[in-house]
Amino acid sequence: MARVTAGAAPDTEALSAFADIVGSAHVLTENETTAGYCIDWTGRFSGQSPAVVRPRTTQEVSELLRVCVEHGVHVVPQGGNTGLVGGSVPLHGEVVMSLRRMTTIDAVDPLSHQVTVEAGATLADLHTTAAQAGLAFGVDLAARDSCTIGGMVATNAGGIHVLRHGSMRQQIVGLETVLSDGRVLRHLAGLHKDNTGYDLDRLMCGSEGTLGVITRVRVQLVPALGHIATAMIGLDDVAEAVGLLAHLRQTVPSLLAAEAIMASAMDVVRHCQGLEPPVPASALWLLVEAASSTTDPVDELAEGLMSWRDDLDVAVATDGPGSERLWRFRETITESISQLGVPHKLDVTLPAATLAAFNAAVGDVIAERAPDARTVVFGHLGDGNLHVNVLGAVDDDDIDGAVLKLVADHGGSISAEHGIGTAKSAWLHLSRTTAELATFRALRAALDPAGILNPHVLAP
Ligand code: FAD
Ligand code: MLT
Ligand code: ZN
């Protein structure tokens, strides 16, 4: 049952308490300064906020939350505001707490290969720090210049290297989180073996700002993979791509990424970027990358591909610029779609066994309900993760209901990596049982009894 009550607007006393804590320069109340925090990256979700507060320290986060509880003010935690499910913007007049000033990245520990990062540091900055230490961070995604480590933990972000390194949940070895009553959960020792009760760090991961505000994250870094080989393969059948991928997993231990660009997505890239793929295909282009810290993986990748079928259409790159040229087809899809309109995004996972059948059906399911809409599909094939994008005027509930029901009927999950946000909360029952949803709400009530943290997100 929904437990959301209306949030109060911060009164003069609360606004002045905010200013005492962070300084008046970091309490934004004018429309022209708050506007950018109130609309999401796609332009699909927008609202208004009476105040954007910008803490610099964990202590300030804690004090701000105490004031919010005292005044019944609802809060939307925000990082880089690149989330794609309407969870990072104030759709119901909430205060926005932006973590973007908390950007410190500590020195990399040379013995454990771990580093502690403040929540507002960007993914790109963490990549740079790791590279300077001769290491790498295991998660990468196209929003790297803007998305923050705190936001990535809050959404359990995935991206292009999940098949090798896992998602954010697998990189975390410690977390610092502030509960809504201001208490700080600090667990940053980074011990790999620590069987001392509940795993609160991983509970926070994927909680989308509903259980606490993440302020610091300790992550495990991975070896830098300096030798790479990238291949783009043109295919005429999605089922063949799924089979080829299973074969590559078995034969290419250095496999790092496996991404699918369906014909509908390549059309968008052709149109918006003026790029022409190096090999022909009628159904999809599979972009695969192998990488190693010690040896050149090109022979292993070539043998893996040849042993599947020796007449595949393949373009290969073995140096940085060549690889970047191939990745441009994949990395520019999201921005190209947005050039054509405000997209309706459905990020889903399918089991390998039903992915091709789902892909064959989803276009018709959308066309039946919105004949003028354009459906664009691509995704992280290595994880069974498809991104279904719908452009044009659509009835959101009708399309969501139909596509997400189709996902559930094919044994999939209604969210692979973007989370639930406000966009999918009405459909969460398709992937989670009544008992699970009741447990979600019990956890929420225990950790945020005043119900002030992102109350409309996930399972309200
Ligand atoms: P925000 O958008 O600010 O917030 C996201 C959610 O986390 C909100 O619910 C918010 O309340 C909460 N939150 C933010 N910071 C905190 C905090 N410190 N404490 C508690 N809660 C917090 N996602 C993928 O998984 N894989 C991809 O490949 C991928 N590619 C993308 C490409 C593009 C071009 C874009 C625009 C987005 C992409 N995304 C992808 C989505 C997005 O980048 C991720 O969801 C990312 O993790 C969001 O980080 P953020 O800092 O922008 O969070
Ligand atoms: C991606 O994989 O590029 C992202 O998740 C962004 C999107 O879905 O558009
Ligand atoms: Zn993605």
Coordinates of C-alpha atoms and ligand atoms in Angstrom, one line a residue:
M1 CA 0.0 0.0 0.0
A2 CA 1.3 3.5 -0.9
R3 CA 2.5 5.5 2.2
V4 CA 3.4 8.8 0.5
T5 CA 2.1 11.8 2.3
A6 CA 2.3 15.3 0.8
G7 CA 5.7 17.1 1.5
A8 CA 5.8 20.5 3.0
A9 CA 7.5 23.4 1.2
P10 CA 10.4 24.6 3.3
D11 CA 9.3 27.7 5.3
T12 CA 11.5 30.7 6.0
E13 CA 12.8 29.0 9.1
A14 CA 13.8 25.9 7.2
L15 CA 15.4 28.0 4.3
S16 CA 17.4 30.0 6.8
A17 CA 18.5 26.8 8.6
F18 CA 19.7 25.4 5.1
A19 CA 21.6 28.6 4.6
D20 CA 23.2 28.4 8.0
I21 CA 24.4 24.9 7.2
V22 CA 25.7 25.2 3.6
G23 CA 26.0 29.0 3.1
S24 CA 23.3 31.0 1.3
A25 CA 25.2 30.7 -2.0
H26 CA 24.4 27.0 -1.9
V27 CA 20.7 27.3 -1.3
L28 CA 19.2 28.0 -4.8
T29 CA 15.6 29.2 -4.8
E30 CA 15.2 31.3 -8.0
N31 CA 13.7 29.5 -11.1
E32 CA 16.6 30.4 -13.3
T33 CA 19.1 28.8 -11.0
T34 CA 17.0 25.7 -10.0
A35 CA 15.7 25.0 -13.5
G36 CA 18.6 22.7 -14.6
Y37 CA 18.1 20.5 -11.5
C38 CA 14.4 20.1 -12.2
I39 CA 14.4 18.5 -15.7
D40 CA 15.9 15.2 -16.6
W41 CA 18.5 14.4 -19.3
T42 CA 15.9 13.3 -21.8
G43 CA 13.5 16.2 -21.2
R44 CA 10.7 13.8 -20.5
F45 CA 10.5 14.4 -16.7
S46 CA 10.3 17.9 -15.3
G47 CA 9.0 19.6 -12.1
Q48 CA 9.8 22.4 -9.8
S49 CA 11.6 22.8 -6.6
P50 CA 11.4 25.4 -3.8
A51 CA 15.1 25.0 -3.1
V52 CA 18.2 23.2 -4.3
V53 CA 20.7 22.6 -1.5
R54 CA 24.3 21.9 -2.3
P55 CA 26.2 20.4 0.7
R56 CA 30.0 20.1 0.6
T57 CA 30.5 17.6 3.5
T58 CA 28.9 14.5 5.0
Q59 CA 28.2 16.6 8.1
E60 CA 26.3 19.2 6.0
V61 CA 24.2 16.4 4.4
S62 CA 23.4 15.1 7.9
E63 CA 22.4 18.5 9.3
L64 CA 20.3 19.3 6.2
L65 CA 18.4 16.0 6.4
R66 CA 17.6 16.7 10.1
V67 CA 16.1 20.0 9.1
C68 CA 14.0 18.4 6.4
V69 CA 12.6 15.8 8.8
E70 CA 11.8 18.4 11.4
H71 CA 9.9 20.5 8.8
G72 CA 8.3 17.5 6.9
V73 CA 10.2 18.5 3.7
H74 CA 10.6 15.8 1.0
V75 CA 14.0 15.5 -0.6
V76 CA 15.3 14.2 -4.0
P77 CA 19.0 13.4 -3.8
Q78 CA 20.7 14.2 -7.1
G79 CA 24.1 13.5 -8.6
G80 CA 24.8 14.2 -12.3
N81 CA 21.1 14.1 -13.2
T82 CA 21.7 11.6 -16.0
G83 CA 19.2 9.0 -14.7
L84 CA 16.7 7.9 -17.3
V85 CA 13.7 6.9 -15.2
G86 CA 12.5 10.1 -13.6
G87 CA 14.0 9.5 -10.2
S88 CA 16.4 12.4 -9.9
V89 CA 14.1 15.3 -10.5
P90 CA 11.5 17.0 -8.2
L91 CA 8.2 16.0 -9.8
H92 CA 6.2 16.8 -6.6
G93 CA 7.8 20.0 -5.4
E94 CA 10.6 18.3 -3.4
V95 CA 13.8 20.0 -2.3
V96 CA 16.7 18.8 -4.4
M97 CA 19.9 17.8 -2.6
S98 CA 22.7 18.0 -5.1
L99 CA 25.8 16.1 -4.2
R100 CA 27.9 17.6 -7.1
R101 CA 30.1 19.7 -4.8
M102 CA 31.4 16.5 -3.0
T103 CA 34.0 15.6 -5.5
T104 CA 37.1 14.5 -3.6
I105 CA 38.8 11.4 -4.7
D106 CA 41.4 10.1 -2.2
A107 CA 44.7 8.5 -3.1
V108 CA 44.6 5.0 -4.5
D109 CA 45.8 2.5 -1.9
P110 CA 48.6 0.7 -3.7
L111 CA 48.3 -2.5 -1.6
S112 CA 44.5 -3.1 -1.8
H113 CA 44.0 -1.3 -5.2
Q114 CA 41.0 0.4 -3.6
V115 CA 40.1 4.1 -3.5
T116 CA 37.5 6.1 -1.6
V117 CA 35.5 8.6 -3.6
E118 CA 33.0 11.3 -2.6
A119 CA 29.6 10.8 -4.0
G120 CA 29.6 13.7 -6.4
A121 CA 32.9 12.8 -8.2
T122 CA 32.2 11.9 -11.9
L123 CA 32.9 8.5 -13.4
A124 CA 35.4 10.2 -15.8
D125 CA 37.3 11.6 -12.9
L126 CA 37.5 8.2 -11.2
H127 CA 38.7 6.6 -14.5
T128 CA 41.5 9.2 -14.7
T129 CA 42.5 8.6 -11.1
A130 CA 42.6 4.8 -11.6
A131 CA 44.6 5.2 -14.8
Q132 CA 47.1 7.4 -13.1
A133 CA 47.7 4.6 -10.6
G134 CA 48.1 2.1 -13.5
L135 CA 44.7 0.5 -12.8
A136 CA 41.1 0.9 -14.1
F137 CA 37.6 1.1 -12.8
G138 CA 35.4 -1.8 -13.8
V139 CA 32.3 0.2 -14.9
D140 CA 32.0 2.4 -17.9
L141 CA 29.1 4.1 -19.7
A142 CA 28.5 6.9 -22.1
A143 CA 27.3 9.5 -19.5
R144 CA 30.8 9.2 -17.9
D145 CA 31.5 12.9 -18.0
S146 CA 28.4 13.8 -15.9
C147 CA 27.2 10.8 -14.0
T148 CA 28.4 10.6 -10.4
I149 CA 29.7 7.7 -8.4
G150 CA 26.9 8.2 -5.7
G151 CA 24.2 8.2 -8.4
M152 CA 25.8 5.1 -10.0
V153 CA 25.7 3.3 -6.7
A154 CA 22.1 4.5 -6.1
T155 CA 21.0 3.1 -9.5
N156 CA 23.4 0.1 -9.5
A157 CA 24.5 1.3 -12.9
G158 CA 25.7 -1.3 -15.5
G159 CA 27.1 -0.1 -18.8
I160 CA 29.4 -1.7 -21.3
H161 CA 31.7 -3.9 -19.2
V162 CA 29.3 -5.8 -17.0
L163 CA 30.0 -9.1 -18.6
R164 CA 33.6 -8.9 -17.5
H165 CA 33.5 -6.9 -14.2
G166 CA 29.8 -6.8 -13.1
S167 CA 27.7 -3.7 -12.3
M168 CA 28.3 -1.1 -9.6
R169 CA 27.2 -3.6 -6.9
Q170 CA 30.3 -5.7 -7.6
Q171 CA 32.8 -2.8 -7.4
I172 CA 31.7 -1.6 -3.9
V173 CA 33.8 -2.6 -0.9
G174 CA 32.5 0.1 1.4
L175 CA 30.0 2.9 1.7
E176 CA 29.2 6.0 3.8
T177 CA 25.5 6.8 3.9
V178 CA 23.5 9.4 5.8
L179 CA 20.1 8.2 7.0
S180 CA 17.2 10.7 6.9
D181 CA 17.4 11.3 10.7
G182 CA 21.0 12.5 10.2
R183 CA 22.8 9.4 11.5
V184 CA 25.8 8.4 9.4
L185 CA 26.5 4.7 8.5
R186 CA 30.2 4.6 7.8
H187 CA 31.7 1.3 6.6
L188 CA 34.8 2.2 4.6
A189 CA 37.5 -0.2 5.7
G190 CA 37.3 -2.1 2.5
L191 CA 37.8 -5.5 4.0
H192 CA 37.0 -8.3 1.6
K193 CA 36.1 -10.7 4.4
D194 CA 33.7 -9.0 6.9
N195 CA 31.0 -11.3 8.0
T196 CA 29.5 -9.1 10.6
G197 CA 25.9 -9.1 9.8
Y198 CA 23.7 -7.4 7.2
D199 CA 25.3 -6.1 4.1
L200 CA 24.1 -2.5 4.3
D201 CA 26.4 -1.3 1.5
R202 CA 24.8 -3.5 -1.1
L203 CA 21.3 -2.7 0.3
M204 CA 21.9 0.9 -0.5
C205 CA 23.1 -0.1 -4.0
G206 CA 20.0 0.2 -6.3
S207 CA 18.0 2.0 -3.6
E208 CA 17.6 5.1 -5.8
G209 CA 17.8 7.7 -3.1
T210 CA 15.0 6.1 -1.0
L211 CA 17.0 4.7 2.0
G212 CA 19.7 7.2 2.6
V213 CA 22.0 9.7 0.9
I214 CA 25.2 8.1 -0.2
T215 CA 28.2 10.4 0.6
R216 CA 31.3 8.3 0.1
V217 CA 32.0 5.1 -1.8
R218 CA 35.1 2.8 -1.5
V219 CA 35.6 0.9 -4.7
Q220 CA 37.8 -2.0 -5.8
L221 CA 39.9 -1.1 -8.9
V222 CA 40.8 -3.7 -11.6
P223 CA 44.0 -4.2 -13.7
A224 CA 44.3 -1.9 -16.6
L225 CA 43.6 -3.7 -19.8
G226 CA 46.1 -2.1 -22.2
H227 CA 45.8 -4.6 -25.1
I228 CA 42.5 -4.4 -26.9
A229 CA 40.9 -5.8 -30.0
T230 CA 37.5 -4.5 -31.2
A231 CA 35.3 -6.2 -33.9
M232 CA 32.1 -5.2 -35.5
I233 CA 30.2 -8.1 -37.0
G234 CA 27.2 -7.6 -39.4
L235 CA 24.5 -10.2 -38.8
D236 CA 21.1 -11.0 -40.4
D237 CA 19.5 -12.7 -37.4
V238 CA 19.2 -11.7 -33.8
A239 CA 19.1 -15.4 -32.7
E240 CA 22.4 -16.0 -34.4
A241 CA 23.9 -13.0 -32.4
V242 CA 22.8 -14.6 -29.2
G243 CA 24.3 -18.0 -30.2
L244 CA 27.5 -16.3 -31.4
L245 CA 27.8 -14.5 -28.1
A246 CA 27.4 -17.8 -26.1
H247 CA 30.2 -19.2 -28.3
L248 CA 32.5 -16.2 -27.7
R249 CA 32.0 -16.4 -23.9
Q250 CA 33.3 -19.9 -24.1
T251 CA 36.2 -19.4 -26.5
V252 CA 37.4 -15.8 -25.8
P253 CA 38.3 -15.5 -22.0
S254 CA 39.4 -12.0 -22.7
L255 CA 35.9 -10.8 -23.8
L256 CA 35.2 -7.4 -22.3
A257 CA 32.1 -6.1 -24.1
A258 CA 29.3 -7.3 -26.4
E259 CA 26.9 -4.7 -27.6
A260 CA 24.1 -4.9 -30.1
I261 CA 23.0 -2.2 -32.5
M262 CA 19.8 -3.2 -34.1
A263 CA 19.0 -2.0 -37.6
S264 CA 16.6 0.6 -36.2
A265 CA 19.4 2.1 -34.1
M266 CA 21.9 2.0 -36.9
D267 CA 19.4 4.0 -39.1
V268 CA 19.3 6.7 -36.4
V269 CA 23.1 6.9 -36.2
R270 CA 23.4 7.0 -40.0
H271 CA 20.9 9.8 -40.1
C272 CA 22.1 11.9 -37.1
Q273 CA 25.9 11.3 -37.2
G274 CA 26.4 10.7 -41.0
L275 CA 28.2 7.5 -40.2
E276 CA 28.2 4.5 -42.5
P277 CA 28.9 1.0 -40.9
P278 CA 32.0 -0.7 -42.2
V279 CA 30.2 -4.0 -42.8
P280 CA 26.7 -4.8 -44.1
A281 CA 23.9 -6.3 -42.0
S282 CA 20.2 -6.6 -42.2
A283 CA 19.3 -7.3 -38.5
L284 CA 22.0 -6.1 -36.3
W285 CA 25.6 -5.1 -35.8
L286 CA 27.4 -6.9 -32.9
L287 CA 30.2 -4.9 -31.4
V288 CA 32.6 -7.0 -29.4
E289 CA 35.8 -6.1 -27.6
A290 CA 38.5 -8.4 -26.1
A291 CA 41.0 -6.9 -23.7
S292 CA 44.0 -8.1 -21.7
S293 CA 46.6 -6.6 -19.3
T294 CA 49.3 -8.9 -20.6
T295 CA 48.8 -10.2 -24.1
D296 CA 47.4 -9.0 -27.4
P297 CA 43.9 -10.6 -27.6
V298 CA 43.4 -10.2 -31.3
D299 CA 44.2 -13.8 -32.3
E300 CA 42.0 -15.2 -29.5
L301 CA 39.1 -13.0 -30.7
A302 CA 39.7 -13.8 -34.4
E303 CA 39.8 -17.5 -33.7
G304 CA 36.6 -17.3 -31.6
L305 CA 34.8 -15.6 -34.5
M306 CA 36.2 -17.9 -37.2
S307 CA 35.3 -21.0 -35.3
W308 CA 31.7 -19.9 -35.2
R309 CA 31.5 -19.2 -39.0
D310 CA 34.4 -18.5 -41.3
D311 CA 32.3 -16.3 -43.6
L312 CA 31.2 -13.6 -41.1
D313 CA 31.3 -10.0 -42.2
V314 CA 33.8 -8.4 -39.7
A315 CA 35.6 -5.1 -39.3
V316 CA 38.5 -5.3 -36.8
A317 CA 40.4 -2.6 -34.9
T318 CA 43.5 -3.2 -32.8
D319 CA 44.5 0.4 -31.9
G320 CA 42.8 3.1 -29.9
P321 CA 41.7 5.4 -32.8
G322 CA 40.4 2.4 -34.8
S323 CA 38.5 1.0 -31.8
E324 CA 37.0 4.5 -31.1
R325 CA 35.8 4.7 -34.7
L326 CA 33.9 1.4 -34.2
W327 CA 32.6 2.4 -30.7
R328 CA 31.2 5.7 -32.1
F329 CA 28.4 3.7 -33.7
R330 CA 27.3 2.5 -30.3
E331 CA 28.2 5.5 -28.1
T332 CA 26.3 8.0 -30.2
I333 CA 23.0 6.2 -30.2
T334 CA 21.5 7.8 -27.1
E335 CA 22.3 11.4 -28.1
S336 CA 21.2 10.7 -31.7
I337 CA 17.8 9.4 -30.5
S338 CA 17.4 12.6 -28.4
Q339 CA 18.1 14.7 -31.4
L340 CA 15.0 13.2 -33.0
G341 CA 12.6 13.9 -30.1
V342 CA 11.9 13.2 -26.5
P343 CA 12.3 9.4 -26.2
H344 CA 10.2 7.1 -24.1
K345 CA 12.9 4.6 -22.8
L346 CA 12.3 1.0 -21.7
D347 CA 15.4 -0.7 -20.4
V348 CA 14.8 -4.4 -19.9
T349 CA 16.6 -7.8 -19.6
L350 CA 15.6 -11.0 -21.2
P351 CA 17.0 -14.5 -20.7
A352 CA 19.2 -15.5 -23.7
A353 CA 16.7 -18.2 -24.7
T354 CA 13.8 -15.7 -25.3
L355 CA 15.7 -12.5 -26.3
A356 CA 15.3 -13.0 -30.1
A357 CA 11.6 -13.8 -29.7
F358 CA 11.0 -10.7 -27.6
N359 CA 12.9 -8.6 -30.1
A360 CA 10.8 -9.9 -32.9
A361 CA 7.5 -9.2 -31.1
V362 CA 8.2 -5.8 -29.4
G363 CA 8.0 -3.7 -32.6
D364 CA 4.5 -5.0 -33.4
V365 CA 3.3 -4.6 -29.8
I366 CA 4.2 -0.9 -30.0
A367 CA 3.0 -0.4 -33.5
E368 CA -0.5 -1.8 -32.6
R369 CA -0.8 0.9 -30.0
A370 CA 1.1 3.8 -31.6
P371 CA 1.2 3.2 -35.4
D372 CA 3.1 6.5 -36.0
A373 CA 5.7 5.9 -33.3
R374 CA 9.3 4.9 -34.2
T375 CA 10.9 2.1 -32.2
V376 CA 14.6 2.0 -31.8
V377 CA 16.4 -0.9 -30.2
F378 CA 19.9 -1.5 -29.0
G379 CA 21.7 -2.7 -25.9
H380 CA 24.2 -4.7 -23.9
L381 CA 23.7 -8.1 -25.6
G382 CA 26.3 -9.6 -23.3
D383 CA 23.9 -9.0 -20.4
G384 CA 20.6 -9.8 -22.2
N385 CA 19.9 -6.1 -21.8
L386 CA 17.8 -4.4 -24.5
H387 CA 17.1 -0.7 -24.6
V388 CA 13.7 -0.2 -26.3
N389 CA 13.2 3.5 -27.2
V390 CA 9.9 4.8 -28.5
L391 CA 9.8 8.1 -30.4
G392 CA 6.6 10.0 -31.2
A393 CA 3.4 10.7 -29.5
V394 CA 2.5 7.7 -27.3
D395 CA 0.2 7.0 -24.3
D396 CA 2.9 6.2 -21.7
D397 CA 0.9 3.8 -19.6
D398 CA -0.5 1.9 -22.6
I399 CA 3.0 1.4 -24.1
D400 CA 4.7 0.7 -20.8
G401 CA 2.0 -1.8 -19.8
A402 CA 2.2 -3.6 -23.1
V403 CA 6.0 -3.8 -23.4
L404 CA 6.7 -4.6 -19.8
K405 CA 4.0 -7.3 -19.8
L406 CA 5.7 -8.7 -22.9
V407 CA 9.0 -8.7 -21.0
A408 CA 7.5 -10.5 -18.1
D409 CA 5.8 -13.1 -20.4
H410 CA 9.3 -13.8 -21.8
G411 CA 10.8 -14.3 -18.3
G412 CA 12.6 -11.0 -18.2
S413 CA 13.0 -8.1 -15.8
I414 CA 11.3 -4.7 -16.3
S415 CA 14.5 -2.9 -15.4
A416 CA 18.0 -4.1 -16.3
E417 CA 20.2 -1.2 -15.2
H418 CA 18.4 2.1 -15.2
G419 CA 16.3 1.4 -12.1
I420 CA 12.6 2.0 -11.5
G421 CA 12.4 5.7 -10.6
T422 CA 9.0 7.1 -11.0
A423 CA 8.6 5.8 -14.6
K424 CA 8.2 2.2 -13.8
S425 CA 7.0 2.1 -10.2
A426 CA 3.4 1.1 -11.3
W427 CA 4.8 -1.9 -13.1
L428 CA 7.2 -3.2 -10.4
H429 CA 4.8 -6.0 -9.5
L430 CA 5.6 -7.6 -12.9
S431 CA 9.1 -8.4 -11.6
R432 CA 8.7 -8.5 -7.8
T433 CA 6.3 -10.6 -5.7
T434 CA 3.9 -9.1 -3.2
A435 CA 6.1 -10.4 -0.4
E436 CA 9.1 -8.7 -1.9
L437 CA 7.3 -5.4 -2.3
A438 CA 6.1 -5.6 1.3
T439 CA 9.7 -6.2 2.4
F440 CA 10.8 -3.2 0.4
R441 CA 8.3 -1.0 2.2
A442 CA 9.2 -2.4 5.6
L443 CA 12.9 -1.6 4.9
R444 CA 12.0 1.9 3.8
A445 CA 9.8 2.5 6.9
A446 CA 12.6 1.3 9.1
L447 CA 15.4 3.4 7.6
D448 CA 13.3 6.5 6.6
P449 CA 10.4 6.5 9.1
A450 CA 9.5 10.1 8.3
G451 CA 9.2 9.1 4.6
I452 CA 11.1 12.2 3.3
L453 CA 13.5 10.5 0.9
N454 CA 12.4 10.3 -2.8
P455 CA 8.9 9.2 -1.6
H456 CA 7.5 8.8 -5.2
V457 CA 10.4 6.6 -6.4
L458 CA 10.7 2.8 -6.6
A459 CA 7.9 1.3 -4.5
P460 CA 6.0 4.3 -2.9
Ligands
FAD1 P1 21.1 11.0 -10.9 O1 20.5 10.9 -12.3 O2 21.4 12.3 -10.4 O3 20.2 10.1 -9.9 C1 19.8 8.8 -10.2 C2 19.1 8.2 -9.0 O4 20.0 8.1 -7.9 C3 18.0 9.1 -8.5 O5 16.9 8.3 -8.0 C4 18.6 9.9 -7.3 O6 17.7 10.3 -6.4 C5 19.6 8.9 -6.8 N1 20.8 9.5 -6.3 C6 21.8 10.2 -7.0 N2 22.8 10.5 -6.2 C7 22.6 9.9 -5.0 C8 23.3 9.9 -3.7 N3 24.5 10.4 -3.6 N4 22.7 9.2 -2.7 C9 21.5 8.6 -2.8 N5 20.8 8.6 -4.0 C10 21.3 9.3 -5.0 N6 23.0 3.7 -17.1 C11 23.5 2.5 -17.1 O7 23.3 1.7 -16.1 N7 24.2 2.0 -18.1 C12 24.5 2.7 -19.2 O8 25.1 2.3 -20.1 C13 24.0 4.1 -19.2 N8 24.3 4.9 -20.3 C14 23.9 6.2 -20.2 C15 24.2 7.0 -21.3 C16 23.7 8.3 -21.4 C17 24.1 9.2 -22.5 C18 22.9 8.8 -20.3 C19 22.3 10.2 -20.3 C20 22.5 8.0 -19.3 C21 23.0 6.7 -19.2 N9 22.8 5.8 -18.1 C22 23.3 4.5 -18.1 C23 21.9 6.3 -17.0 C24 22.6 7.0 -15.9 O9 23.9 7.6 -16.4 C25 22.9 6.2 -14.7 O10 21.7 5.8 -14.2 C26 23.8 6.8 -13.6 O11 24.1 5.9 -12.7 C27 23.1 8.0 -13.0 O12 24.1 8.7 -12.2 P2 23.8 10.2 -11.8 O13 24.9 10.7 -10.9 O14 23.5 11.1 -13.0 O15 22.5 10.1 -10.9
MLT2 C1 23.2 3.0 -23.0 O1 23.5 1.8 -22.9 O2 23.6 3.6 -24.0 C2 22.3 3.6 -22.0 O3 21.8 2.8 -21.1 C3 21.5 4.8 -22.4 C4 20.2 4.6 -23.1 O4 19.5 3.6 -22.7 O5 19.9 5.4 -23.9
ZN3 ZN 22.7 0.8 -21.3

